[in-house]
């Protein structure tokens, strides 16, 4: 198996893990405040990565190389903060599909960063996905929907930025610095954003362990390594399966699904994402 194929298989594993955790996190948020949950999740992940990579990093370790990791971690934290706050105010499937808009935004944002004109398929895909967003929010846009939309923008910026630096800095250093930065932001903002509380239930402990170790420490180490061997656009295409996984998990575990119009909107979002990523009418390669 080539390194590119292995990288994309591992990114698919990430997608399945992330999609399956939407229901778990939503259940845990009934017993723990959102930022406190993020602080515990990212702290556990940081400690795990420090132990795992102690003395094994191969990339440069100067402050100049740490800086990109801090930037990437800040974008990652912004995505998780808005997603977790929004998840309390909207359903797990709806949150997952709105988050999936990040796959549409990645090539568009890359076109802005690299100052290239958006391709026809990208513009058409954005319009179709926007129509899907409109159907999903037909009965009004909640605060949870808006927060999740900000999450999609943050995740798109995270993927583009990580793709830019992943070939320049050791993936071990990128993984530790971005997760450590997210942990630092969580503790720094904890008392400013909320009054922290926790009820130690099995669901909370399980969510912290699974999201901290599997969905954060392992998953973002995989992503930092994998994006050295595949581009950001293909990464975004793989990530479009996340909302499908979240929808199926939510339906089979809790019976929570989507209404007819919302399901149609979800289909349009997936169609728009697929159109942007496949680019059937592409006339030139995308810079990412």
Short mmCIF file of C-alpha atoms in Angstrom, two decimals, residues 127-288:
data_model
loop_
_atom_site.label_atom_id
_atom_site.label_comp_id
_atom_site.label_asym_id
_atom_site.label_seq_id
_atom_site.Cartn_x
_atom_site.Cartn_y
_atom_site.Cartn_z
CA UNK A 127 -24.58 27.36 -4.02
CA UNK A 128 -26.05 23.84 -3.81
CA UNK A 129 -24.72 23.32 -0.28
CA UNK A 130 -26.09 26.74 0.73
CA UNK A 131 -29.50 25.71 -0.59
CA UNK A 132 -29.18 22.55 1.52
CA UNK A 133 -28.36 24.66 4.54
CA UNK A 134 -31.50 26.68 3.83
CA UNK A 135 -33.64 23.53 3.78
CA UNK A 136 -32.12 22.25 7.01
CA UNK A 137 -32.94 25.55 8.73
CA UNK A 138 -36.35 25.99 7.05
CA UNK A 139 -38.05 26.56 10.39
CA UNK A 140 -35.53 29.16 11.50
CA UNK A 141 -31.83 29.36 12.22
CA UNK A 142 -31.07 28.70 15.87
CA UNK A 143 -28.07 29.95 17.78
CA UNK A 144 -26.79 26.39 17.68
CA UNK A 145 -26.93 26.41 13.86
CA UNK A 146 -25.03 29.69 13.65
CA UNK A 147 -22.37 28.51 16.08
CA UNK A 148 -21.96 25.30 14.09
CA UNK A 149 -21.62 27.30 10.88
CA UNK A 150 -18.74 29.23 12.50
CA UNK A 151 -17.32 25.83 13.43
CA UNK A 152 -17.34 24.79 9.75
CA UNK A 153 -15.39 27.93 8.80
CA UNK A 154 -12.84 27.29 11.56
CA UNK A 155 -12.36 23.65 10.56
CA UNK A 156 -11.88 24.63 6.91
CA UNK A 157 -9.18 27.11 7.93
CA UNK A 158 -7.60 24.42 10.11
CA UNK A 159 -7.42 21.91 7.25
CA UNK A 160 -5.92 24.47 4.82
CA UNK A 161 -3.36 25.72 7.35
CA UNK A 162 -2.37 22.22 8.45
CA UNK A 163 -2.00 21.19 4.81
CA UNK A 164 0.34 24.13 4.24
CA UNK A 165 2.67 23.36 7.17
CA UNK A 166 2.46 19.56 7.43
CA UNK A 167 5.29 19.02 4.97
CA UNK A 168 7.57 21.54 6.69
CA UNK A 169 7.35 20.48 10.36
CA UNK A 170 7.53 17.07 12.03
CA UNK A 171 4.05 15.64 12.58
CA UNK A 172 4.91 14.84 16.22
CA UNK A 173 5.58 18.50 16.99
CA UNK A 174 2.49 19.62 15.06
CA UNK A 175 0.29 17.16 16.94
CA UNK A 176 1.57 18.16 20.40
CA UNK A 177 1.56 21.91 19.81
CA UNK A 178 -1.90 22.13 18.24
CA UNK A 179 -3.55 19.97 20.91
CA UNK A 180 -1.59 21.67 23.71
CA UNK A 181 -2.65 25.07 22.37
CA UNK A 182 -6.28 23.94 22.37
CA UNK A 183 -5.94 22.80 25.98
CA UNK A 184 -4.38 26.14 26.97
CA UNK A 185 -7.21 28.10 25.30
CA UNK A 186 -9.79 25.92 27.07
CA UNK A 187 -8.40 26.60 30.55
CA UNK A 188 -7.76 30.29 29.77
CA UNK A 189 -11.37 30.91 28.70
CA UNK A 190 -13.08 28.53 31.13
CA UNK A 191 -14.28 31.09 33.69
CA UNK A 192 -14.90 33.78 31.05
CA UNK A 193 -17.27 31.73 28.92
CA UNK A 194 -19.19 29.76 31.55
CA UNK A 195 -19.55 28.74 35.15
CA UNK A 196 -17.97 25.27 35.01
CA UNK A 197 -19.82 22.30 36.44
CA UNK A 198 -19.57 18.53 36.16
CA UNK A 199 -21.53 15.51 37.31
CA UNK A 200 -19.27 12.49 37.20
CA UNK A 201 -21.46 9.97 35.37
CA UNK A 202 -20.21 7.00 33.30
CA UNK A 203 -21.34 8.79 30.11
CA UNK A 204 -19.15 11.80 30.96
CA UNK A 205 -16.09 9.73 31.84
CA UNK A 206 -16.50 7.60 28.71
CA UNK A 207 -16.89 10.70 26.50
CA UNK A 208 -13.75 12.32 27.95
CA UNK A 209 -11.69 9.15 27.50
CA UNK A 210 -12.90 8.33 23.98
CA UNK A 211 -12.74 11.88 22.64
CA UNK A 212 -9.48 12.68 24.43
CA UNK A 213 -7.54 9.57 23.42
CA UNK A 214 -9.14 8.33 20.19
CA UNK A 215 -10.85 11.37 18.64
CA UNK A 216 -8.15 13.89 19.61
CA UNK A 217 -4.71 12.49 20.50
CA UNK A 218 -4.74 9.65 17.97
CA UNK A 219 -6.93 11.29 15.32
CA UNK A 220 -5.03 14.57 15.03
CA UNK A 221 -1.67 12.81 15.10
CA UNK A 222 -2.93 10.75 12.15
CA UNK A 223 -4.13 13.89 10.37
CA UNK A 224 -0.84 15.74 10.93
CA UNK A 225 1.03 12.76 9.43
CA UNK A 226 -1.48 11.96 6.67
CA UNK A 227 -1.67 15.46 5.21
CA UNK A 228 2.01 15.16 4.32
CA UNK A 229 1.04 12.53 1.73
CA UNK A 230 -2.37 13.68 0.47
CA UNK A 231 -3.70 17.16 -0.28
CA UNK A 232 -6.22 19.25 1.62
CA UNK A 233 -8.94 18.86 -1.01
CA UNK A 234 -8.81 15.04 -0.87
CA UNK A 235 -8.78 15.27 2.92
CA UNK A 236 -11.96 17.36 2.81
CA UNK A 237 -13.57 14.83 0.44
CA UNK A 238 -12.92 12.01 2.90
CA UNK A 239 -14.25 14.12 5.77
CA UNK A 240 -17.61 14.52 4.00
CA UNK A 241 -18.46 11.03 5.30
CA UNK A 242 -18.42 12.32 8.89
CA UNK A 243 -22.00 13.70 8.91
CA UNK A 244 -23.30 10.48 7.34
CA UNK A 245 -21.66 8.48 10.14
CA UNK A 246 -23.06 10.86 12.75
CA UNK A 247 -26.56 10.64 11.26
CA UNK A 248 -26.55 6.82 11.20
CA UNK A 249 -25.08 6.58 14.71
CA UNK A 250 -27.64 9.01 16.08
CA UNK A 251 -30.52 7.20 14.40
CA UNK A 252 -29.57 3.69 15.55
CA UNK A 253 -28.55 4.65 19.10
CA UNK A 254 -31.13 7.29 20.01
CA UNK A 255 -33.70 7.28 17.21
CA UNK A 256 -32.84 10.93 16.51
CA UNK A 257 -33.10 11.67 12.82
CA UNK A 258 -33.96 14.50 10.44
CA UNK A 259 -37.30 15.75 9.14
CA UNK A 260 -38.13 15.43 5.44
CA UNK A 261 -36.95 18.92 4.45
CA UNK A 262 -33.88 18.63 6.68
CA UNK A 263 -32.99 15.26 5.13
CA UNK A 264 -33.35 16.81 1.65
CA UNK A 265 -31.10 19.66 2.79
CA UNK A 266 -28.56 17.14 4.08
CA UNK A 267 -28.59 15.48 0.66
CA UNK A 268 -27.98 18.81 -1.06
CA UNK A 269 -25.08 19.58 1.29
CA UNK A 270 -23.48 16.23 0.48
CA UNK A 271 -24.13 16.82 -3.24
CA UNK A 272 -22.54 20.26 -3.07
CA UNK A 273 -19.53 18.89 -1.22
CA UNK A 274 -19.11 16.08 -3.74
CA UNK A 275 -19.36 18.52 -6.65
CA UNK A 276 -16.70 20.80 -5.13
CA UNK A 277 -14.31 17.94 -4.38
CA UNK A 278 -14.70 15.88 -7.57
CA UNK A 279 -14.77 18.95 -9.89
CA UNK A 280 -16.20 17.21 -12.98
CA UNK A 281 -15.65 20.37 -15.04
CA UNK A 282 -12.24 21.30 -13.65
CA UNK A 283 -10.05 23.04 -16.19
CA UNK A 284 -6.93 23.24 -14.02
CA UNK A 285 -5.55 21.53 -10.91
CA UNK A 286 -6.32 23.15 -7.61
CA UNK A 287 -3.30 24.45 -5.64
CA UNK A 288 -4.31 22.18 -2.76
#
